[in-house]
Amino acid sequence: MINWKIAWKTLLTFGGGLFLLVMLTWIHINQGNVTIPVLTVLEAIFSPEDTLQHHTVRVLRLPRAVMGIIAGGALAVSGVVLQTVTKNPLSSASTLGIHSGTYFAVVVTTIFFPFALFMNGIVTAFLGGVGTFVIVYVLSGGSNATPVRMVLAGMIVTFLFSSLTSVLQIFYENESQGLFLWGSGTLVQNSWGGVQFALPIIAASFFIVLVFARKLDTLMLGDEVATALGQNVRTVKFVTIILSVLLTSVTVSVVGPIGFVGLVAPHIIKLIGFRSHTSLLFGSFLWGANVLLMADVLARFIDPSFSELPVGAITALIGAPWLIWLVLRMKRSGLSEGGAVMAGSSLVQIRLRVLLPIFASLVLLVVFVSMSTGNYGFDPGQTIAVFQGTAESFIQTFILELRLPRAIVAFASGAILAVSGLIFQGVLRNPLADPSVIGITSGAGVGALMTMYVFSVSAAWIPLGAMVGAIVFFFFVMFLGAKMEFQPTMLALLGIGVSAFGQAIIQILVVRADMGVASALTWLSGTTYATGYGELFSYLIWPIILLIPILFFYIKKLDVLALGDDTAKGLGLDVRSVRFQMALIATLLAASSVAAVGSIGFIGLIAPHAARLFVGTVNQRLLPVAMMIGGLLLVVADLFSRTLLAPAEIPSGILVAVLGAPYFLWLMKRRAA
């Protein structure tokens, strides 16, 4: 009976998987913006002639399908190895940041060292992937790393490299032309060149991994047991990780970074019940090919105009829910990692009546510097003349109507994001919480873009769209958070999945709307460019006037929540109601900021923690200080965004991310210690 079960399971997994692969390949070949009769497709494959239709099938469609098969299989095998070696069920090239590292390395080489792009840039991609894995592994604690910390480190490294990549693509748009679609993952092939390059490397790497299959089985028993059984654990780990990164690098060099295939396919095989690595590797290769081909079929089904939706966005739409499910499963299996209640202590104790005037003076000083700084340097005399009424009318208009409102918008947006982050950290008892980290900012971006490019309504409705998107994602995050009992680090993992899902939708909307690459990247990265009194009065004033005063009365409840749900209930607090109401306020604040300046992350993370260094953990004292610090941070970022590479501008959100990502990693390291 057991043998029959194994036989049926094997037949359905491998026989059914192979049948599905053949069907998907056939559907894939028959898709295109030119309809080719089925008989002609068969003739092109089995008895080719020198005709346009036969060339279309053999040179364009068939290489694309074959590339999808070998790329999906390679990514899945890479995921199997990473999950085994790191002992982390959430590991894959995308969740550990390897994709972002390889992509960044290729973009840097394309722009600055194009002569080094030999062999499709695989050497560059490989070095970038290895370097990224080492960074994530070390920052997450090395051999003592937990699955949760490793994926969180991968997420932040991804944020960092993605921000740096966006900077390069914005300022070197001509040199990096064509990398946007490739950077989102695409199977488009114009010849058999990509297949001929990738297939030998993938086949050789796969064969060597198969040789190590039994040793990987031994690793599953634990490092000490494997050593006792005669395994050289370090050598096995080193060789298999190198092969895993090589498999990822060769696929990235041909089809770009395609995420989540290495997460989904191995778990399909594991859920069926296979544990031997020989079966896992063969099964994962087969089903990885199925997942990627199915995603490409869906991409062209969703967009019948065949303007080429990035297949990486479709795999993210499939994989992000899968990641969320795996996180929930970790909770049920007892593999979750609890987190500290609230981290942070003051380095110095300064009274508010002393501290607030200091920060207010700093804000005024930075705003003055911002008003006085332009493409031609720093000229405070002009600003002083404007306030004295002796400046030329052009200069007066330029400073008072362009530079000043832009600085005010930056301050208001930064202050609002800081308050939003402070509330989320208190409500969720999560020192890693931030509107961008838990997916709220991504939802607001989805809502804003859908308003602009799907419903085609006037720009006046954009803030409403951003708020609707943020609220929808908020309800979803809160629902999942309740299932996880609002465990800090686990909620951050859920936020990765929710954010990935939102970013996938955003990528699809950008491509469908045919937005310019630079303008799309700029808006998605968050920018204060060309903002003024319109954004201030339309999106930012009303939350400051209506919501911030309410918080001053209710902010004490965050201190009660920090004691834990049971203690808070014992003190008479309606925990569920308070948590929901305050998180909703934080969501509305984040949405209003997205509507004004786009998706700017990390302000809500950095500002509250910086405020705790001055005033401790009492939220009533934290609120005004966090507002000041958040506003100051974004004004400084706005100033540098205009001046560092003048006359070109860096999106403010990218500068904040470059500063915020290392801080987040330091915070994780501190909590781990």
XYZ file of C-alpha atoms in Angstrom:
673
model
C 0.000 0.000 0.000
C 2.786 2.364 0.923
C 4.650 1.475 -2.280
C 1.530 2.239 -4.324
C 1.222 5.600 -2.583
C 4.843 6.401 -3.372
C 4.386 5.256 -6.958
C 1.278 7.383 -7.475
C 2.917 10.377 -5.805
C 5.974 10.024 -8.009
C 3.866 9.556 -11.137
C 1.706 12.612 -10.431
C 4.669 14.797 -9.453
C 6.998 13.933 -12.303
C 4.637 12.522 -14.931
C 1.981 15.161 -14.272
C 4.618 17.865 -14.069
C 6.128 16.804 -17.382
C 2.701 16.709 -19.039
C 1.933 20.198 -17.703
C 5.303 21.448 -18.966
C 4.586 20.137 -22.469
C 1.139 21.777 -22.459
C 2.497 25.101 -21.193
C 5.298 25.024 -23.766
C 2.783 24.435 -26.546
C 0.526 27.280 -25.307
C 3.569 29.523 -24.912
C 4.802 28.907 -28.473
C 1.350 29.636 -29.887
C 1.121 33.011 -28.113
C 2.145 36.137 -29.957
C 0.942 39.352 -31.535
C 0.772 37.481 -34.859
C -1.470 34.415 -35.016
C 0.226 31.421 -36.610
C -1.842 28.325 -37.488
C -1.190 25.249 -35.343
C -0.177 23.191 -38.386
C 2.378 25.846 -39.355
C 3.834 25.757 -35.815
C 4.252 21.970 -36.067
C 5.868 22.278 -39.481
C 8.244 24.967 -38.179
C 9.377 22.656 -35.378
C 9.656 19.356 -37.219
C 10.199 20.316 -40.875
C 11.376 23.945 -41.009
C 11.399 25.980 -44.192
C 12.798 29.391 -45.080
C 9.589 31.343 -44.391
C 8.780 34.267 -42.097
C 6.295 32.270 -40.017
C 8.755 29.413 -39.509
C 11.506 31.852 -38.532
C 9.143 33.548 -36.061
C 8.467 30.218 -34.343
C 12.046 28.884 -34.389
C 14.012 32.104 -33.756
C 11.701 34.090 -31.457
C 9.097 31.886 -29.786
C 10.866 28.564 -29.299
C 14.051 30.073 -27.755
C 11.860 32.048 -25.362
C 10.037 28.924 -24.193
C 13.264 26.938 -23.801
C 14.857 29.821 -21.897
C 11.864 29.876 -19.571
C 12.286 26.148 -18.885
C 15.993 26.261 -18.070
C 15.800 29.599 -16.174
C 12.871 28.450 -14.029
C 14.625 25.148 -13.313
C 17.901 26.859 -12.414
C 16.221 29.299 -10.008
C 14.308 26.461 -8.339
C 17.459 24.367 -7.839
C 19.202 27.437 -6.428
C 16.340 27.817 -3.959
C 16.616 24.180 -2.823
C 20.312 24.595 -2.077
C 19.893 27.900 -0.245
C 17.040 26.566 1.899
C 19.107 23.525 2.898
C 22.423 25.256 3.536
C 20.929 28.178 5.504
C 18.347 25.931 7.237
C 15.824 28.570 6.265
C 12.523 27.616 4.582
C 12.162 31.222 3.368
C 15.496 31.333 1.533
C 15.728 32.017 -2.182
C 17.791 34.275 -4.418
C 15.105 36.969 -4.173
C 14.424 36.869 -0.407
C 18.160 36.912 0.432
C 18.854 39.890 -1.827
C 21.062 37.979 -4.293
C 18.953 39.133 -7.244
C 19.321 42.787 -6.278
C 23.085 42.382 -5.876
C 23.524 40.750 -9.273
C 21.301 43.355 -10.935
C 23.188 46.239 -9.302
C 26.529 44.760 -10.369
C 25.359 44.381 -13.969
C 23.985 47.948 -14.091
C 27.231 49.382 -12.667
C 29.286 47.419 -15.190
C 27.006 48.400 -18.088
C 27.373 52.093 -17.286
C 30.982 52.420 -16.145
C 32.818 49.308 -17.372
C 31.032 48.110 -20.519
C 34.239 46.401 -21.688
C 33.833 43.957 -18.758
C 30.458 42.655 -19.980
C 31.915 39.631 -21.711
C 30.012 36.324 -21.516
C 26.694 38.141 -21.087
C 28.012 39.795 -17.931
C 27.902 36.540 -15.960
C 31.203 37.238 -14.177
C 29.932 40.583 -12.934
C 26.574 39.108 -11.940
C 28.289 36.202 -10.146
C 30.592 38.477 -8.142
C 27.653 40.706 -7.225
C 25.609 37.693 -6.114
C 28.392 36.187 -3.994
C 29.147 39.540 -2.382
C 25.468 40.096 -1.557
C 25.091 36.646 0.000
C 28.155 37.224 2.190
C 26.806 40.617 3.323
C 23.382 39.190 4.208
C 24.868 36.134 5.910
C 27.220 38.191 8.089
C 24.684 40.895 8.976
C 22.061 38.345 9.982
C 24.401 36.656 12.448
C 26.401 34.153 10.394
C 26.047 30.591 11.648
C 23.770 31.861 14.442
C 21.378 33.555 12.024
C 17.695 32.760 12.392
C 15.463 32.392 9.309
C 13.597 35.573 10.170
C 16.690 37.737 10.662
C 18.266 36.412 7.463
C 15.235 37.300 5.328
C 14.903 40.710 6.997
C 18.572 41.403 6.245
C 17.963 40.294 2.658
C 14.999 42.654 2.410
C 16.977 45.671 3.582
C 19.977 44.868 1.376
C 17.490 44.620 -1.505
C 16.114 48.070 -0.605
C 19.638 49.475 -0.531
C 20.796 48.012 -3.841
C 17.473 48.842 -5.511
C 17.842 52.480 -4.449
C 21.401 52.676 -5.745
C 20.344 50.997 -9.000
C 17.500 53.489 -9.434
C 19.931 56.397 -9.015
C 22.153 55.015 -11.757
C 19.235 54.343 -14.119
C 17.820 57.833 -13.617
C 21.115 59.640 -14.251
C 22.419 57.316 -16.931
C 19.165 56.663 -18.760
C 20.846 56.419 -22.176
C 23.590 54.058 -20.995
C 21.111 51.837 -19.135
C 18.412 52.012 -21.796
C 16.606 48.714 -22.094
C 17.580 47.595 -18.577
C 14.244 48.571 -16.981
C 12.238 45.732 -18.538
C 15.201 43.365 -18.182
C 15.594 44.470 -14.563
C 12.003 43.429 -13.876
C 12.598 40.011 -15.459
C 11.743 39.138 -19.052
C 12.071 35.995 -21.171
C 12.209 37.909 -24.466
C 14.769 36.290 -26.789
C 15.752 37.387 -30.299
C 17.824 34.299 -31.080
C 19.159 31.075 -29.609
C 22.178 32.951 -28.226
C 20.855 33.171 -24.669
C 19.960 29.482 -24.557
C 23.292 28.425 -26.070
C 25.115 30.496 -23.461
C 23.073 29.505 -20.392
C 22.304 25.836 -21.039
C 25.850 24.386 -20.676
C 26.507 26.337 -17.449
C 23.132 25.423 -15.925
C 23.500 21.762 -16.954
C 27.019 21.486 -15.504
C 26.028 23.241 -12.260
C 22.931 21.073 -11.902
C 24.991 17.896 -12.405
C 27.501 18.944 -9.709
C 24.676 19.787 -7.296
C 23.250 16.307 -7.940
C 26.644 14.839 -6.983
C 26.299 16.659 -3.645
C 22.672 15.526 -3.152
C 23.427 12.894 -0.495
C 25.718 15.279 1.350
C 22.890 17.826 1.389
C 20.666 15.102 2.854
C 23.209 14.694 5.637
C 23.262 18.464 6.273
C 19.548 18.273 7.060
C 20.478 16.270 10.187
C 22.484 19.204 11.547
C 26.089 20.314 11.237
C 27.303 18.286 14.231
C 25.702 15.051 13.016
C 26.999 15.646 9.470
C 30.525 16.165 10.831
C 30.252 13.016 12.929
C 29.266 11.101 9.780
C 32.476 12.234 8.086
C 31.196 15.193 6.067
C 33.354 18.259 5.556
C 30.476 20.619 6.295
C 32.275 23.834 5.356
C 33.366 22.477 1.981
C 29.879 21.181 1.180
C 28.306 24.509 2.105
C 30.897 26.548 0.217
C 30.682 24.543 -3.003
C 26.882 24.304 -3.055
C 26.401 28.013 -2.281
C 28.814 28.921 -5.073
C 26.821 26.694 -7.436
C 23.551 28.231 -6.219
C 24.801 31.763 -6.861
C 26.186 30.664 -10.250
C 22.771 29.272 -11.253
C 21.178 32.563 -10.207
C 23.831 34.664 -11.947
C 23.566 32.929 -15.297
C 19.779 33.357 -15.340
C 20.031 37.019 -14.298
C 22.611 37.694 -17.009
C 20.172 36.432 -19.672
C 16.616 37.098 -18.423
C 17.100 39.522 -15.528
C 16.190 39.050 -11.854
C 13.020 36.932 -11.617
C 11.937 36.471 -8.024
C 10.049 33.873 -5.996
C 10.488 30.918 -8.408
C 13.200 29.590 -6.077
C 10.791 29.897 -3.161
C 7.622 28.448 -4.688
C 8.886 25.419 -6.659
C 10.916 23.699 -3.886
C 8.028 24.032 -1.444
C 5.626 22.464 -3.940
C 7.820 19.352 -3.983
C 8.307 19.401 -0.198
C 4.570 19.717 0.414
C 3.978 16.676 -1.783
C 6.245 14.796 0.603
C 9.669 14.440 -1.031
C 12.642 14.892 1.298
C 15.569 13.255 -0.528
C 17.592 15.923 -2.329
C 17.831 13.865 -5.502
C 14.032 13.931 -5.786
C 13.893 17.536 -4.558
C 16.359 18.744 -7.171
C 14.733 16.968 -10.133
C 11.210 17.838 -8.981
C 12.078 21.471 -8.244
C 13.724 21.886 -11.656
C 10.600 20.530 -13.368
C 8.122 22.593 -11.376
C 10.313 25.705 -11.443
C 10.118 25.506 -15.228
C 6.330 25.137 -14.956
C 6.006 28.137 -12.623
C 8.066 30.440 -14.847
C 6.427 29.343 -18.115
C 2.985 29.720 -16.533
C 3.905 33.233 -15.346
C 5.015 34.215 -18.863
C 1.811 32.791 -20.352
C -0.216 34.762 -17.796
C 1.779 37.930 -18.519
C 0.831 37.828 -22.186
C -2.734 36.784 -21.360
C -3.161 39.773 -19.018
C -1.798 42.139 -21.672
C -3.147 40.926 -25.030
C -1.410 43.879 -26.739
C 1.875 42.017 -26.090
C 3.656 45.160 -24.934
C 5.664 42.772 -22.717
C 4.689 42.803 -19.072
C 7.720 41.842 -16.970
C 7.437 38.169 -16.064
C 9.188 38.998 -12.775
C 6.133 41.011 -11.759
C 3.878 38.030 -12.455
C 6.080 35.652 -10.435
C 5.924 38.196 -7.598
C 2.122 38.200 -7.815
C 2.265 34.417 -7.453
C 5.150 34.238 -4.989
C 4.232 37.029 -2.558
C 1.054 35.248 -1.348
C 3.146 32.075 -1.142
C 5.673 33.861 1.098
C 2.852 35.144 3.309
C 1.457 31.617 3.592
C 4.894 30.237 4.520
C 5.281 32.849 7.259
C 1.866 31.945 8.670
C 2.845 28.276 8.459
C 6.036 28.997 10.410
C 3.877 30.455 13.168
C 1.674 27.360 13.281
C 4.758 25.109 13.251
C 6.336 26.947 16.157
C 9.263 28.187 14.046
C 8.491 31.863 14.467
C 10.784 34.255 16.232
C 9.396 36.514 18.863
C 10.571 40.071 19.172
C 11.291 42.672 21.765
C 8.445 44.889 22.857
C 9.956 48.285 22.248
C 13.625 48.893 21.648
C 15.401 52.124 22.374
C 16.665 54.131 25.303
C 17.786 57.706 25.644
C 21.457 58.595 25.486
C 20.799 62.020 26.925
C 17.812 63.430 28.797
C 16.878 66.859 27.470
C 13.713 68.677 28.454
C 11.225 69.367 25.697
C 11.238 73.107 26.322
C 14.963 73.065 25.530
C 14.986 70.391 22.838
C 12.098 71.626 20.675
C 13.522 75.159 20.196
C 16.860 73.579 19.217
C 15.230 71.413 16.552
C 13.012 74.279 15.408
C 16.119 76.419 14.943
C 17.807 73.625 13.005
C 14.758 73.284 10.747
C 14.668 77.037 10.078
C 18.402 77.023 9.387
C 18.163 74.141 6.912
C 15.124 75.724 5.220
C 17.096 78.979 4.894
C 20.062 77.093 3.406
C 17.686 75.298 1.039
C 16.148 78.589 -0.088
C 19.621 80.012 -0.658
C 21.074 77.064 -2.573
C 20.654 76.356 -6.255
C 22.516 75.201 -9.336
C 25.009 78.028 -8.906
C 25.886 77.400 -5.292
C 24.997 78.948 -1.941
C 23.945 82.613 -1.965
C 22.332 83.649 1.348
C 22.428 87.308 0.330
C 19.642 86.752 -2.204
C 17.366 85.163 0.389
C 18.006 87.963 2.873
C 17.240 90.494 0.151
C 13.967 88.697 -0.610
C 12.818 89.031 2.996
C 13.939 92.649 3.073
C 11.941 93.324 -0.098
C 14.963 94.527 -2.071
C 15.462 91.518 -4.368
C 14.591 91.427 -8.065
C 11.064 90.248 -8.790
C 12.315 87.153 -10.612
C 14.528 86.087 -7.695
C 11.757 86.848 -5.209
C 9.256 84.733 -7.138
C 11.779 81.945 -7.614
C 12.617 81.682 -3.918
C 9.161 82.300 -2.442
C 7.119 80.382 -5.021
C 9.468 77.479 -5.818
C 12.173 76.827 -3.227
C 10.280 77.788 -0.054
C 7.084 75.765 -0.706
C 9.169 72.785 -1.773
C 11.058 72.883 1.532
C 7.782 73.245 3.460
C 6.287 70.252 1.630
C 9.402 68.230 2.448
C 9.158 69.165 6.134
C 5.427 68.407 6.345
C 5.795 65.062 4.536
C 8.725 64.025 6.706
C 6.892 64.986 9.886
C 3.793 63.040 8.825
C 5.826 59.933 7.952
C 7.640 60.125 11.284
C 4.345 60.221 13.177
C 3.024 57.332 11.102
C 6.106 55.266 11.902
C 5.904 56.147 15.600
C 2.290 54.975 15.763
C 2.964 51.735 13.892
C 5.919 50.939 16.151
C 3.770 51.500 19.211
C 0.577 49.837 17.999
C 2.354 46.747 16.681
C 4.992 46.747 19.446
C 7.485 46.440 16.620
C 10.660 48.561 16.578
C 11.105 47.598 12.909
C 7.698 48.933 11.830
C 7.415 51.670 9.238
C 4.743 52.383 6.595
C 7.124 51.189 3.874
C 8.345 48.104 5.730
C 4.879 46.688 6.452
C 3.465 47.421 2.996
C 1.252 50.467 3.598
C 3.304 52.774 1.359
C 3.229 50.171 -1.396
C -0.571 50.030 -1.159
C -0.810 53.804 -1.396
C 1.385 53.714 -4.504
C -0.867 51.088 -6.078
C -3.949 53.190 -5.345
C -2.400 56.364 -6.729
C -1.206 54.693 -9.947
C -4.527 52.935 -10.511
C -6.279 56.277 -10.123
C -3.983 57.894 -12.692
C -3.641 55.188 -15.315
C -6.518 52.732 -14.897
C -9.514 54.888 -14.051
C -8.165 57.912 -15.986
C -9.699 60.464 -13.644
C -8.335 63.926 -12.927
C -5.249 64.436 -10.801
C -7.439 65.769 -7.992
C -8.502 62.173 -7.253
C -4.959 60.866 -6.816
C -4.852 61.378 -3.009
C -8.178 59.583 -2.671
C -6.780 56.681 -4.700
C -3.655 56.606 -2.537
C -5.740 56.511 0.617
C -8.029 53.774 -0.667
C -5.002 51.670 -1.654
C -3.309 52.271 1.699
C -6.471 51.401 3.644
C -7.013 48.173 1.661
C -3.437 47.068 2.332
C -3.811 48.223 5.953
C -6.821 45.968 6.539
C -4.962 43.060 4.989
C -1.806 43.640 7.084
C -3.848 43.993 10.280
C -5.751 40.803 9.493
C -2.502 38.899 8.992
C -0.922 40.610 11.987
C -3.745 39.416 14.224
C -3.097 35.843 13.081
C 0.576 36.281 14.003
C -0.354 37.833 17.364
C 1.514 40.949 16.171
C 4.934 39.379 16.714
C 7.386 42.117 15.642
C 9.785 40.362 13.282
C 7.165 38.021 11.874
C 4.989 41.008 11.013
C 7.938 42.559 9.199
C 8.209 39.345 7.151
C 4.528 39.582 6.266
C 5.199 43.166 5.214
C 7.843 41.911 2.770
C 5.226 39.745 1.074
C 2.599 42.485 1.017
C 5.113 45.034 -0.316
C 6.314 42.611 -3.003
C 2.732 42.064 -4.111
C 2.128 45.817 -4.299
C 5.392 46.467 -6.129
C 4.475 43.813 -8.684
C 1.182 45.583 -9.393
C 3.048 48.893 -9.654
C 5.517 47.430 -12.178
C 2.659 46.119 -14.295
C 0.870 49.489 -14.198
C 4.072 51.340 -15.152
C 4.607 49.122 -18.197
C 0.933 49.135 -19.227
C 0.704 52.922 -18.912
C 3.913 53.298 -20.952
C 5.389 55.715 -18.452
C 8.884 57.006 -19.155
C 11.430 54.908 -17.281
C 13.112 57.829 -15.528
C 9.836 59.498 -14.534
C 8.398 56.199 -13.306
C 11.482 55.394 -11.225
C 11.542 58.927 -9.851
C 7.930 58.842 -8.688
C 8.205 55.313 -7.301
C 11.362 56.265 -5.399
C 9.696 59.310 -3.845
C 10.570 62.841 -4.861
C 9.931 66.402 -3.745
C 10.713 67.662 -7.249
C 8.292 70.361 -8.497
C 6.155 70.196 -5.342
C 4.671 73.374 -3.971
C 1.714 75.004 -2.291
C -0.713 72.862 -4.298
C 0.548 69.626 -2.718
C 0.801 71.309 0.670
C -2.806 72.480 0.810
C -4.334 69.551 -1.070
C -2.650 66.633 0.686
C -0.678 67.648 3.784
C -2.394 70.444 5.676
C -5.603 68.616 6.526
C -3.963 65.572 8.212
C -1.758 67.926 10.230
C -4.754 70.009 11.302
C -7.200 67.147 11.904
C -5.199 64.066 12.905
C -2.110 65.314 14.754
C -4.122 67.153 17.480
C -6.177 63.976 18.047
C -2.962 62.034 18.573
C -1.783 64.356 21.315
C -4.800 63.230 23.354
C -4.551 59.512 22.542
C -0.781 59.049 22.351
C -0.558 57.903 25.997
C -2.394 54.729 25.034
C 0.684 53.632 23.091
C 2.605 53.554 26.377
C -0.023 51.212 27.798
C 0.129 48.975 24.693
C 3.911 48.725 25.113
C 3.313 46.830 28.385
C 1.768 43.930 26.465
C -1.792 43.056 25.534
C -2.614 41.234 28.779
C -1.360 44.060 30.987
C -3.110 46.665 28.827
C -6.405 44.769 29.093
C -5.911 44.518 32.846
C -5.598 48.312 32.972
C -8.956 48.656 31.204
C -7.744 49.372 27.661
C -9.759 48.024 24.729
C -6.637 46.752 22.972
C -8.192 45.670 19.687
C -10.165 48.898 19.229
C -7.239 51.167 20.148
C -4.824 49.244 17.934
C -7.181 49.443 14.958
C -8.067 53.130 15.365
C -4.498 54.346 15.806
C -3.161 52.164 12.997
C -5.874 53.570 10.732
C -4.748 57.103 11.596
C -1.143 56.119 10.817
C -2.279 54.678 7.477
C -4.123 57.870 6.510
C -1.027 59.907 7.384
C 1.221 57.686 5.230
C -1.258 57.821 2.343
C -1.382 61.619 2.386
C 2.422 61.730 2.186
C 2.483 59.295 -0.762
C -0.088 61.431 -2.568
C 2.162 64.480 -2.145
C 5.698 63.177 -2.697
C 5.456 59.519 -3.754
C 6.826 56.488 -1.924
C 9.471 57.617 0.565
C 10.552 54.945 3.007
C 12.563 54.749 6.221
C 11.662 58.230 7.572
C 9.053 56.518 9.749
C 11.718 54.097 10.961
C 14.617 56.469 11.567
C 12.867 59.479 13.130
C 11.153 57.722 16.090
C 14.341 55.851 17.004
C 16.419 59.019 16.766
C 13.845 60.783 18.971
C 14.184 58.036 21.623
C 17.873 58.870 21.914
C 16.889 62.308 23.238
C 13.660 61.809 25.216
C 13.365 58.092 26.015
C 10.330 55.955 25.268
C 7.406 58.067 26.538
C 5.280 58.581 23.435
C 3.811 61.914 24.470
C 7.342 63.346 24.486
C 8.338 61.388 21.392
C 5.571 62.753 19.163
C 6.750 66.377 18.721
C 10.437 65.412 18.652
C 9.865 62.683 16.036
C 7.915 65.182 13.913
C 10.794 67.637 14.049
C 13.417 65.009 13.225
C 11.342 63.484 10.398
C 10.718 66.873 8.836
C 14.367 67.851 9.239
C 15.548 64.608 7.612
C 13.427 65.091 4.521
C 14.327 68.780 4.165
C 18.017 67.807 4.302
C 17.391 65.012 1.784
C 15.559 67.468 -0.466
C 18.461 69.924 -0.224
C 21.036 67.287 -1.167
C 18.783 65.892 -3.897
C 18.976 69.299 -5.641
C 22.632 70.047 -5.047
C 24.744 66.869 -5.024
C 24.602 66.363 -8.799
C 23.221 69.747 -9.873
C 21.616 70.528 -12.251
C 20.364 66.903 -12.192
C 18.269 65.786 -9.219
C 18.350 62.618 -7.121
C 14.916 61.545 -5.833
C 14.744 62.375 -2.130
C 13.371 58.943 -1.302
C 16.485 57.283 -2.693
C 18.775 59.396 -0.510
C 16.672 58.527 2.541
C 16.795 54.818 1.628
C 20.578 54.900 1.245
C 20.789 56.298 4.787
C 17.920 54.253 6.210
C 18.959 50.801 5.006
C 22.281 50.733 6.920
C 20.473 52.089 10.007
C 17.873 49.315 9.751
C 20.651 46.704 9.505
C 22.414 48.211 12.516
C 19.135 48.130 14.426
C 18.683 44.440 13.587
C 22.246 43.713 14.695
C 21.648 45.570 17.939
C 18.423 43.671 18.670
C 20.117 40.357 17.880
C 22.895 41.185 20.331
